[in-house]
């Protein structure tokens, strides 16, 4: 028997709708062809190579049973779930009784479904009373979150993808959209091609596939985005292309900002950014001549030691020109992971709570305590440990129970050698993943088999706030369980039975959406039953019209979530890179992504078509630098930083700015020798968002 199932792609934050062909033989379901779902509003039937091939790796190399070892030098032994739960509960209780509950940490993921996220928050922040839940989104989206919160008073990307098809100018900064958000890029590109007046500007030190398609590419020096934005603002101000009514009625702090941007004449800015002055003027002219401007960004801005300030200075440009809350306008953060957005909504970072609430806000804590039926002051007023702070806690011994789920930090965390040492110091690491082995399994005491996409039911929210229902349509492999079920069972065994009395994920979802009521991300009108019919964009409060599912942007009334409802300008100068190039390490290394591979390759490394596309990681280097060091394409090059080293094959190319190098992040120690990019990177982070500067570290090179 064969069937067609609708779901969402489990890779990137574009959130493409998929139709998966399944066939059932002897009650065993196998996954067949995967196609785009034409009825999905976000993707309209399109998919990229990752979505199209996802079925091929779902059942390969899976972890089937819980495995345990007393210490990292021993072999794993199979144990039962009962034994695994006992070990977790015993260690949690031991840590609570000895060093206290803040010795317990979870490190989760934007690849959780919202239901997984929600149950983990309830267990950690509510029942246990520690905010030590952070996610890989700390390395990914946290600057976007704090940028929106700072400027608008709440998180939430205000745009919808339809704005891409109604703009006069798309301003893409620090995003290789063509490779990393391909279907969003296709929508924009098709519209751009059809409409001569529409401009596309790309700001990126590399000439990426995205930059190739642009009318104007600004290959700025890494880390000079704030200078560029302040420089554009300087010109707009000088030309009088600002919206004084909008500024007066709907914003604060413009006068201070005006003072700051005086310091940014074009000749100075062009020099700092390393671009021709004429190109800077062209970029500002596009803003000037366009009534509708949409900006898009991802890791080139977020992964920065001044990530929040970068995003807020970009938002400044929208505030001064009144390009927000209107069709074809707005500052649009592209989320990386399939459910990074759901994680934000459910409170899945160490400083936030479900429903876009903040740990530091006493009213927010009280509301959540009440909704959870917990005694007053159950939720700690202190933000928990961020991704990197938890690693530091393992180093010092402050963390004695470390639970990792749906992320592979032994590839993706900064300063990998230090990360590995810290993990070796961990008395108890639980690692919950679908695949085995992965690099992180080598550092775990207990590994738990997770059911993954296609094997568990839940929801995910994409970059434009569209929530899609993802049903289970095949059996978990071995004894794999949904993440939320594992968290709930641990909660029950810790004595919190009444808080985790859920029979299925639909019930979890019903409780979760009730916590969003009257919040900026109100989705209290959603349920699994409703979402089974079609994906729906939030806000979607109880009683919302079910026919009005898509195409709504935020802030159409220009009322923001700050106390006086006004958006806030920020007036700042750049502090530059945390680790600038210097005589010993004269290059800036930037680490990012390739079109075909997904992160640490647990799925895409097992797909023949994708491996053929990208057989190995290459080091991109400019011909001028290559010549100076006697390097030719194909030569092996040793890269060193203060923290570690790597050896990569060179690709000499003009697609990268001189004195800047690029390597992909994907190849951990299981997939290559000396190809761990993050052994070079550093953990220095934005002071507001605590997001590490994964996009830039100082390195030296030599022929290997
Ligand atoms: N194929 C593929 N797609 C993916 C993923 C994947 O693994 N593979 N992962 C998903 C996830 S989780 C994420 S977060 C997104 C990431 O999506 P992107 O952010 O688009 O991807 P990156 O390659 O990490 O970085 C984007 C660009 O930032 C540029 N950059 C570096 N430094 C600076 C700077 O100082 N200023 C500016 N303006 N630009 C700079 C880099 O040159 C790079 O081209 O992709 C998502 N989509
Ligand atoms: N230098 C540098 N470092 C970076 C970045 C960069 O640009 N430069 N990008 C950063 C960013 S933005 C991100 S998002 C991270 C990504 O880094 P990671 O999160 O480490 O990467 P993934 O390979 O996506 O890891 C997800 C894991 O979850 C497993 N998995 C999949 N589905 C499920 C499930 O349903 N349940 C469970 N329990 N497991 C599941 C997969 O097998 C995989 O092992 O890397 C960060 N690190
Ligand atoms: S663009 Fe993203 S969501 Fe769409 S198919 Fe590709 S990886 Fe999946
Ligand atoms: Mo990400």
mmCIF file of C-alpha atoms in Angstrom, residues 152-320:
data_model
loop_
_atom_site.group_PDB
_atom_site.id
_atom_site.type_symbol
_atom_site.label_atom_id
_atom_site.label_comp_id
_atom_site.label_asym_id
_atom_site.label_seq_id
_atom_site.Cartn_x
_atom_site.Cartn_y
_atom_site.Cartn_z
ATOM 1 C CA UNK A 152 10.948 46.627 19.239
ATOM 2 C CA UNK A 153 10.485 45.402 22.820
ATOM 3 C CA UNK A 154 9.843 41.822 21.701
ATOM 4 C CA UNK A 155 11.267 39.134 19.483
ATOM 5 C CA UNK A 156 9.586 38.195 16.194
ATOM 6 C CA UNK A 157 10.584 38.657 12.547
ATOM 7 C CA UNK A 158 7.980 41.116 11.248
ATOM 8 C CA UNK A 159 7.984 40.113 7.572
ATOM 9 C CA UNK A 160 6.429 37.382 5.471
ATOM 10 C CA UNK A 161 7.893 35.813 2.348
ATOM 11 C CA UNK A 162 5.294 37.657 0.259
ATOM 12 C CA UNK A 163 7.186 40.836 1.177
ATOM 13 C CA UNK A 164 10.073 39.497 -0.924
ATOM 14 C CA UNK A 165 7.796 39.678 -3.924
ATOM 15 C CA UNK A 166 6.574 43.200 -3.212
ATOM 16 C CA UNK A 167 9.757 45.103 -2.515
ATOM 17 C CA UNK A 168 11.778 47.650 -4.478
ATOM 18 C CA UNK A 169 15.077 46.758 -2.899
ATOM 19 C CA UNK A 170 16.343 43.660 -1.110
ATOM 20 C CA UNK A 171 19.341 44.332 1.082
ATOM 21 C CA UNK A 172 21.018 41.005 1.983
ATOM 22 C CA UNK A 173 23.701 41.194 4.654
ATOM 23 C CA UNK A 174 25.820 38.340 5.960
ATOM 24 C CA UNK A 175 23.583 35.765 4.389
ATOM 25 C CA UNK A 176 24.422 33.295 1.660
ATOM 26 C CA UNK A 177 20.738 32.869 0.954
ATOM 27 C CA UNK A 178 21.234 31.070 -2.362
ATOM 28 C CA UNK A 179 23.023 28.174 -0.627
ATOM 29 C CA UNK A 180 21.511 28.260 2.840
ATOM 30 C CA UNK A 181 17.910 29.344 2.300
ATOM 31 C CA UNK A 182 17.561 28.278 -1.333
ATOM 32 C CA UNK A 183 13.797 28.406 -1.683
ATOM 33 C CA UNK A 184 13.480 31.850 -0.097
ATOM 34 C CA UNK A 185 16.202 32.902 -2.497
ATOM 35 C CA UNK A 186 14.325 31.394 -5.460
ATOM 36 C CA UNK A 187 11.236 33.411 -4.586
ATOM 37 C CA UNK A 188 13.211 36.641 -4.359
ATOM 38 C CA UNK A 189 15.322 35.865 -7.426
ATOM 39 C CA UNK A 190 12.347 35.100 -9.663
ATOM 40 C CA UNK A 191 10.712 38.405 -8.724
ATOM 41 C CA UNK A 192 13.991 40.309 -9.083
ATOM 42 C CA UNK A 193 14.541 38.894 -12.576
ATOM 43 C CA UNK A 194 11.038 39.837 -13.684
ATOM 44 C CA UNK A 195 11.115 43.412 -12.381
ATOM 45 C CA UNK A 196 13.816 45.689 -13.714
ATOM 46 C CA UNK A 197 13.344 48.380 -11.106
ATOM 47 C CA UNK A 198 13.957 45.942 -8.225
ATOM 48 C CA UNK A 199 17.469 46.058 -6.792
ATOM 49 C CA UNK A 200 19.352 43.387 -4.889
ATOM 50 C CA UNK A 201 22.368 44.350 -2.780
ATOM 51 C CA UNK A 202 24.553 41.714 -1.108
ATOM 52 C CA UNK A 203 26.993 42.566 1.685
ATOM 53 C CA UNK A 204 29.419 39.684 2.256
ATOM 54 C CA UNK A 205 33.232 39.378 2.310
ATOM 55 C CA UNK A 206 32.802 36.458 -0.079
ATOM 56 C CA UNK A 207 31.459 36.515 -3.602
ATOM 57 C CA UNK A 208 28.914 33.810 -2.882
ATOM 58 C CA UNK A 209 26.269 32.408 -5.209
ATOM 59 C CA UNK A 210 23.985 34.991 -3.583
ATOM 60 C CA UNK A 211 26.373 37.841 -4.419
ATOM 61 C CA UNK A 212 26.618 36.601 -8.009
ATOM 62 C CA UNK A 213 22.934 37.331 -8.500
ATOM 63 C CA UNK A 214 23.025 40.830 -7.008
ATOM 64 C CA UNK A 215 22.995 44.216 -8.724
ATOM 65 C CA UNK A 216 25.611 45.330 -6.251
ATOM 66 C CA UNK A 217 27.994 43.280 -4.119
ATOM 67 C CA UNK A 218 29.822 44.966 -1.239
ATOM 68 C CA UNK A 219 32.685 42.658 -0.187
ATOM 69 C CA UNK A 220 33.271 44.424 3.115
ATOM 70 C CA UNK A 221 36.016 43.505 5.552
ATOM 71 C CA UNK A 222 34.659 41.030 8.117
ATOM 72 C CA UNK A 223 33.204 42.819 11.103
ATOM 73 C CA UNK A 224 32.653 46.247 9.505
ATOM 74 C CA UNK A 225 28.873 46.046 9.118
ATOM 75 C CA UNK A 226 28.072 48.689 11.731
ATOM 76 C CA UNK A 227 30.355 51.159 9.972
ATOM 77 C CA UNK A 228 28.602 50.389 6.707
ATOM 78 C CA UNK A 229 25.082 50.844 8.160
ATOM 79 C CA UNK A 230 26.046 54.065 9.926
ATOM 80 C CA UNK A 231 27.639 55.214 6.670
ATOM 81 C CA UNK A 232 24.440 54.566 4.714
ATOM 82 C CA UNK A 233 22.477 56.393 7.426
ATOM 83 C CA UNK A 234 24.878 59.337 7.125
ATOM 84 C CA UNK A 235 24.100 59.647 3.419
ATOM 85 C CA UNK A 236 20.341 59.204 3.816
ATOM 86 C CA UNK A 237 20.365 61.926 6.455
ATOM 87 C CA UNK A 238 22.474 64.182 4.260
ATOM 88 C CA UNK A 239 20.157 63.669 1.281
ATOM 89 C CA UNK A 240 17.108 64.298 3.456
ATOM 90 C CA UNK A 241 15.741 60.853 2.616
ATOM 91 C CA UNK A 242 14.293 60.190 6.031
ATOM 92 C CA UNK A 243 10.713 59.872 7.230
ATOM 93 C CA UNK A 244 10.380 62.610 9.879
ATOM 94 C CA UNK A 245 6.723 61.850 10.660
ATOM 95 C CA UNK A 246 7.421 58.193 11.247
ATOM 96 C CA UNK A 247 10.464 59.007 13.358
ATOM 97 C CA UNK A 248 8.568 61.530 15.483
ATOM 98 C CA UNK A 249 5.471 59.431 16.045
ATOM 99 C CA UNK A 250 6.814 55.924 16.369
ATOM 100 C CA UNK A 251 10.440 56.015 17.542
ATOM 101 C CA UNK A 252 12.760 57.212 20.318
ATOM 102 C CA UNK A 253 16.393 58.268 20.476
ATOM 103 C CA UNK A 254 16.772 59.576 16.918
ATOM 104 C CA UNK A 255 18.588 62.749 18.016
ATOM 105 C CA UNK A 256 21.356 60.774 19.678
ATOM 106 C CA UNK A 257 21.655 58.570 16.600
ATOM 107 C CA UNK A 258 21.932 61.645 14.357
ATOM 108 C CA UNK A 259 24.924 62.754 16.400
ATOM 109 C CA UNK A 260 26.643 59.397 15.943
ATOM 110 C CA UNK A 261 26.125 59.113 12.185
ATOM 111 C CA UNK A 262 27.731 62.501 11.637
ATOM 112 C CA UNK A 263 31.014 60.649 12.165
ATOM 113 C CA UNK A 264 30.489 58.454 9.109
ATOM 114 C CA UNK A 265 31.315 60.378 5.923
ATOM 115 C CA UNK A 266 31.544 58.100 2.865
ATOM 116 C CA UNK A 267 35.300 58.368 2.301
ATOM 117 C CA UNK A 268 35.973 57.224 5.869
ATOM 118 C CA UNK A 269 33.421 54.413 5.756
ATOM 119 C CA UNK A 270 34.610 53.120 2.382
ATOM 120 C CA UNK A 271 38.124 52.973 3.776
ATOM 121 C CA UNK A 272 37.106 51.086 6.949
ATOM 122 C CA UNK A 273 34.953 48.621 5.019
ATOM 123 C CA UNK A 274 37.527 48.155 2.258
ATOM 124 C CA UNK A 275 35.107 48.933 -0.585
ATOM 125 C CA UNK A 276 35.042 51.626 -3.279
ATOM 126 C CA UNK A 277 33.312 54.811 -2.138
ATOM 127 C CA UNK A 278 31.166 54.766 -5.293
ATOM 128 C CA UNK A 279 29.741 51.366 -4.260
ATOM 129 C CA UNK A 280 28.826 52.645 -0.820
ATOM 130 C CA UNK A 281 27.067 55.599 -2.434
ATOM 131 C CA UNK A 282 25.234 53.226 -4.813
ATOM 132 C CA UNK A 283 23.994 51.138 -1.887
ATOM 133 C CA UNK A 284 22.699 54.235 -0.116
ATOM 134 C CA UNK A 285 21.148 55.439 -3.388
ATOM 135 C CA UNK A 286 19.170 52.191 -3.685
ATOM 136 C CA UNK A 287 17.749 52.813 -0.201
ATOM 137 C CA UNK A 288 17.049 56.400 -1.155
ATOM 138 C CA UNK A 289 15.241 55.575 -4.384
ATOM 139 C CA UNK A 290 13.154 52.718 -3.029
ATOM 140 C CA UNK A 291 9.867 53.204 -1.253
ATOM 141 C CA UNK A 292 9.939 49.633 -0.039
ATOM 142 C CA UNK A 293 13.123 48.092 1.316
ATOM 143 C CA UNK A 294 13.446 44.661 2.886
ATOM 144 C CA UNK A 295 16.665 43.613 4.569
ATOM 145 C CA UNK A 296 17.591 40.003 5.225
ATOM 146 C CA UNK A 297 20.388 38.618 7.293
ATOM 147 C CA UNK A 298 21.661 35.496 9.005
ATOM 148 C CA UNK A 299 25.021 34.386 10.435
ATOM 149 C CA UNK A 300 27.253 37.116 8.973
ATOM 150 C CA UNK A 301 25.516 39.483 11.414
ATOM 151 C CA UNK A 302 24.386 37.220 14.251
ATOM 152 C CA UNK A 303 27.670 35.376 14.854
ATOM 153 C CA UNK A 304 29.546 38.411 16.000
ATOM 154 C CA UNK A 305 30.917 39.831 19.234
ATOM 155 C CA UNK A 306 28.712 42.843 18.510
ATOM 156 C CA UNK A 307 25.859 40.899 16.930
ATOM 157 C CA UNK A 308 23.061 42.696 18.762
ATOM 158 C CA UNK A 309 24.457 46.118 17.868
ATOM 159 C CA UNK A 310 24.867 45.026 14.229
ATOM 160 C CA UNK A 311 21.231 44.050 14.009
ATOM 161 C CA UNK A 312 19.994 47.114 15.794
ATOM 162 C CA UNK A 313 21.990 49.458 13.548
ATOM 163 C CA UNK A 314 20.486 47.684 10.546
ATOM 164 C CA UNK A 315 17.007 48.112 12.056
ATOM 165 C CA UNK A 316 17.856 51.837 12.511
ATOM 166 C CA UNK A 317 17.877 52.178 8.707
ATOM 167 C CA UNK A 318 14.312 50.863 8.557
ATOM 168 C CA UNK A 319 13.190 53.151 11.367
ATOM 169 C CA UNK A 320 14.680 56.284 9.814
#
